[in-house]
Amino acid sequence: RRVQVENGTGLVAGAGLSPLGAEALGRVTPRLQVFLAAAVGVVWFTREVPVANSKAFNYTCELGGGFLWEFREGRRLRLGYMFHHLSNAWSAEENPGLDGDVFYIGWEAKVGGSPP
């Protein structure tokens, strides 16, 4: 059995992707839509995260929703909330998991073809 002791904090870098996701849209008015979204993915860090004896490889899942407001033809504002969870799914001795509440705002623009 390996036991590691944390002796401080330091920077950590990570990279990941969420290749499986879905979004459902519902029109409220001609310019306003509501959406629900979900996604799952993975992330790799440069060290064990979030504590010693966990893993550098973790899974993510997120669930959220919000509003899309088309303020001009082909231009939309996205306001949303997402619950985000990070965990190694008990693939290591330690699995504290991290949960986050994320509020976000985004801007979307049509590049070509039909409006978004």
PDB file of C-alpha atoms in Angstrom:
ATOM      1  CA  ARG A   1       0.000   0.000   0.000  1.00  0.00           C
ATOM      2  CA  ARG A   2       1.411   3.341  -1.026  1.00  0.00           C
ATOM      3  CA  VAL A   3       0.917   6.326   1.287  1.00  0.00           C
ATOM      4  CA  GLN A   4       1.846   9.817   0.236  1.00  0.00           C
ATOM      5  CA  VAL A   5       1.886  12.908   2.423  1.00  0.00           C
ATOM      6  CA  GLU A   6       1.073  16.325   1.038  1.00  0.00           C
ATOM      7  CA  ASN A   7       3.642  18.905   2.044  1.00  0.00           C
ATOM      8  CA  GLY A   8       2.282  22.026   0.405  1.00  0.00           C
ATOM      9  CA  THR A   9       0.500  23.336  -2.600  1.00  0.00           C
ATOM     10  CA  GLY A  10       1.688  24.149  -6.064  1.00  0.00           C
ATOM     11  CA  LEU A  11       0.566  24.794  -9.587  1.00  0.00           C
ATOM     12  CA  VAL A  12      -1.009  21.997 -11.562  1.00  0.00           C
ATOM     13  CA  ALA A  13      -1.891  21.904 -15.254  1.00  0.00           C
ATOM     14  CA  GLY A  14      -4.583  19.828 -16.897  1.00  0.00           C
ATOM     15  CA  ALA A  15      -6.163  19.089 -20.239  1.00  0.00           C
ATOM     16  CA  GLY A  16      -9.393  17.336 -21.021  1.00  0.00           C
ATOM     17  CA  LEU A  17     -12.336  16.921 -23.304  1.00  0.00           C
ATOM     18  CA  SER A  18     -16.040  16.127 -23.098  1.00  0.00           C
ATOM     19  CA  PRO A  19     -16.788  14.102 -26.225  1.00  0.00           C
ATOM     20  CA  LEU A  20     -20.259  12.954 -25.171  1.00  0.00           C
ATOM     21  CA  GLY A  21     -22.875  15.637 -24.757  1.00  0.00           C
ATOM     22  CA  ALA A  22     -26.410  16.598 -25.630  1.00  0.00           C
ATOM     23  CA  GLU A  23     -28.459  19.786 -25.667  1.00  0.00           C
ATOM     24  CA  ALA A  24     -32.233  20.171 -25.919  1.00  0.00           C
ATOM     25  CA  LEU A  25     -33.770  23.474 -27.042  1.00  0.00           C
ATOM     26  CA  GLY A  26     -37.285  24.799 -26.598  1.00  0.00           C
ATOM     27  CA  ARG A  27     -38.610  28.014 -28.125  1.00  0.00           C
ATOM     28  CA  VAL A  28     -40.353  30.385 -25.688  1.00  0.00           C
ATOM     29  CA  THR A  29     -40.786  33.396 -28.012  1.00  0.00           C
ATOM     30  CA  PRO A  30     -39.542  34.086 -31.568  1.00  0.00           C
ATOM     31  CA  ARG A  31     -36.276  35.452 -30.106  1.00  0.00           C
ATOM     32  CA  LEU A  32     -35.931  33.451 -26.859  1.00  0.00           C
ATOM     33  CA  GLN A  33     -35.102  29.776 -26.329  1.00  0.00           C
ATOM     34  CA  VAL A  34     -34.454  27.703 -23.202  1.00  0.00           C
ATOM     35  CA  PHE A  35     -31.943  24.859 -23.188  1.00  0.00           C
ATOM     36  CA  LEU A  36     -30.947  21.870 -21.074  1.00  0.00           C
ATOM     37  CA  ALA A  37     -27.508  20.325 -21.566  1.00  0.00           C
ATOM     38  CA  ALA A  38     -25.456  17.407 -20.259  1.00  0.00           C
ATOM     39  CA  ALA A  39     -21.934  16.140 -20.995  1.00  0.00           C
ATOM     40  CA  VAL A  40     -19.355  13.629 -19.762  1.00  0.00           C
ATOM     41  CA  GLY A  41     -15.626  13.575 -20.323  1.00  0.00           C
ATOM     42  CA  VAL A  42     -12.121  13.060 -18.983  1.00  0.00           C
ATOM     43  CA  VAL A  43      -9.260  15.267 -17.796  1.00  0.00           C
ATOM     44  CA  TRP A  44      -5.535  14.580 -17.228  1.00  0.00           C
ATOM     45  CA  PHE A  45      -3.484  16.608 -14.744  1.00  0.00           C
ATOM     46  CA  THR A  46       0.286  16.917 -14.219  1.00  0.00           C
ATOM     47  CA  ARG A  47      -0.086  15.414 -10.714  1.00  0.00           C
ATOM     48  CA  GLU A  48      -2.667  13.677  -8.534  1.00  0.00           C
ATOM     49  CA  VAL A  49      -5.754  15.861  -8.149  1.00  0.00           C
ATOM     50  CA  PRO A  50      -7.310  16.986  -5.882  1.00  0.00           C
ATOM     51  CA  VAL A  51      -5.308  15.262  -3.084  1.00  0.00           C
ATOM     52  CA  ALA A  52      -2.419  12.835  -2.630  1.00  0.00           C
ATOM     53  CA  ASN A  53      -3.264   9.164  -3.228  1.00  0.00           C
ATOM     54  CA  SER A  54      -5.930  10.090  -5.760  1.00  0.00           C
ATOM     55  CA  LYS A  55      -5.247  10.098  -9.527  1.00  0.00           C
ATOM     56  CA  ALA A  56      -3.975  12.405 -12.236  1.00  0.00           C
ATOM     57  CA  PHE A  57      -6.677  10.979 -14.558  1.00  0.00           C
ATOM     58  CA  ASN A  58     -10.250  12.003 -13.657  1.00  0.00           C
ATOM     59  CA  TYR A  59     -13.751  11.882 -15.089  1.00  0.00           C
ATOM     60  CA  THR A  60     -16.109  14.835 -15.450  1.00  0.00           C
ATOM     61  CA  CYS A  61     -19.840  15.183 -15.782  1.00  0.00           C
ATOM     62  CA  GLU A  62     -21.933  18.305 -16.069  1.00  0.00           C
ATOM     63  CA  LEU A  63     -25.609  19.149 -16.172  1.00  0.00           C
ATOM     64  CA  GLY A  64     -27.144  22.550 -16.720  1.00  0.00           C
ATOM     65  CA  GLY A  65     -29.392  24.849 -18.638  1.00  0.00           C
ATOM     66  CA  GLY A  66     -30.182  28.417 -19.470  1.00  0.00           C
ATOM     67  CA  PHE A  67     -31.469  30.844 -22.087  1.00  0.00           C
ATOM     68  CA  LEU A  68     -30.541  31.818 -25.651  1.00  0.00           C
ATOM     69  CA  TRP A  69     -31.645  35.292 -26.692  1.00  0.00           C
ATOM     70  CA  GLU A  70     -31.366  36.231 -30.377  1.00  0.00           C
ATOM     71  CA  PHE A  71     -30.861  39.974 -30.149  1.00  0.00           C
ATOM     72  CA  ARG A  72     -30.100  40.336 -33.882  1.00  0.00           C
ATOM     73  CA  GLU A  73     -30.276  38.057 -36.940  1.00  0.00           C
ATOM     74  CA  GLY A  74     -27.541  35.426 -36.496  1.00  0.00           C
ATOM     75  CA  ARG A  75     -26.368  36.861 -33.126  1.00  0.00           C
ATOM     76  CA  ARG A  76     -27.324  35.226 -29.823  1.00  0.00           C
ATOM     77  CA  LEU A  77     -26.511  35.736 -26.175  1.00  0.00           C
ATOM     78  CA  ARG A  78     -26.250  32.550 -24.057  1.00  0.00           C
ATOM     79  CA  LEU A  79     -26.854  32.770 -20.286  1.00  0.00           C
ATOM     80  CA  GLY A  80     -26.482  29.551 -18.361  1.00  0.00           C
ATOM     81  CA  TYR A  81     -25.782  27.544 -15.245  1.00  0.00           C
ATOM     82  CA  MET A  82     -23.873  24.269 -15.009  1.00  0.00           C
ATOM     83  CA  PHE A  83     -23.314  21.826 -12.149  1.00  0.00           C
ATOM     84  CA  HIS A  84     -19.862  20.297 -12.737  1.00  0.00           C
ATOM     85  CA  HIS A  85     -18.463  17.169 -11.019  1.00  0.00           C
ATOM     86  CA  LEU A  86     -14.872  15.846 -11.152  1.00  0.00           C
ATOM     87  CA  SER A  87     -13.953  12.423  -9.743  1.00  0.00           C
ATOM     88  CA  ASN A  88     -11.665   9.431 -10.310  1.00  0.00           C
ATOM     89  CA  ALA A  89     -14.653   7.065  -9.781  1.00  0.00           C
ATOM     90  CA  TRP A  90     -12.858   5.225  -6.943  1.00  0.00           C
ATOM     91  CA  SER A  91     -10.062   4.044  -9.228  1.00  0.00           C
ATOM     92  CA  ALA A  92      -7.570   5.131  -6.512  1.00  0.00           C
ATOM     93  CA  GLU A  93      -7.299   4.950  -2.737  1.00  0.00           C
ATOM     94  CA  GLU A  94      -8.629   8.509  -2.362  1.00  0.00           C
ATOM     95  CA  ASN A  95     -11.631   9.904  -4.259  1.00  0.00           C
ATOM     96  CA  PRO A  96     -12.858  13.118  -2.643  1.00  0.00           C
ATOM     97  CA  GLY A  97     -14.486  14.426  -5.841  1.00  0.00           C
ATOM     98  CA  LEU A  98     -15.007  18.101  -6.584  1.00  0.00           C
ATOM     99  CA  ASP A  99     -18.345  19.778  -7.309  1.00  0.00           C
ATOM    100  CA  GLY A 100     -18.746  23.218  -8.787  1.00  0.00           C
ATOM    101  CA  ASP A 101     -21.550  25.619  -9.621  1.00  0.00           C
ATOM    102  CA  VAL A 102     -20.711  27.508 -12.816  1.00  0.00           C
ATOM    103  CA  PHE A 103     -22.636  30.521 -14.090  1.00  0.00           C
ATOM    104  CA  TYR A 104     -21.635  31.699 -17.559  1.00  0.00           C
ATOM    105  CA  ILE A 105     -22.431  34.105 -20.361  1.00  0.00           C
ATOM    106  CA  GLY A 106     -21.532  33.612 -24.005  1.00  0.00           C
ATOM    107  CA  TRP A 107     -21.988  35.239 -27.399  1.00  0.00           C
ATOM    108  CA  GLU A 108     -22.779  33.252 -30.557  1.00  0.00           C
ATOM    109  CA  ALA A 109     -22.489  34.462 -34.130  1.00  0.00           C
ATOM    110  CA  LYS A 110     -23.581  32.839 -37.395  1.00  0.00           C
ATOM    111  CA  VAL A 111     -20.628  32.181 -39.702  1.00  0.00           C
ATOM    112  CA  GLY A 112     -22.457  30.738 -42.688  1.00  0.00           C
ATOM    113  CA  GLY A 113     -25.545  28.798 -43.679  1.00  0.00           C
ATOM    114  CA  SER A 114     -28.813  29.162 -41.802  1.00  0.00           C
ATOM    115  CA  PRO A 115     -29.107  31.066 -38.494  1.00  0.00           C
ATOM    116  CA  PRO A 116     -28.148  29.120 -35.336  1.00  0.00           C
TER     117      PRO A 116
END
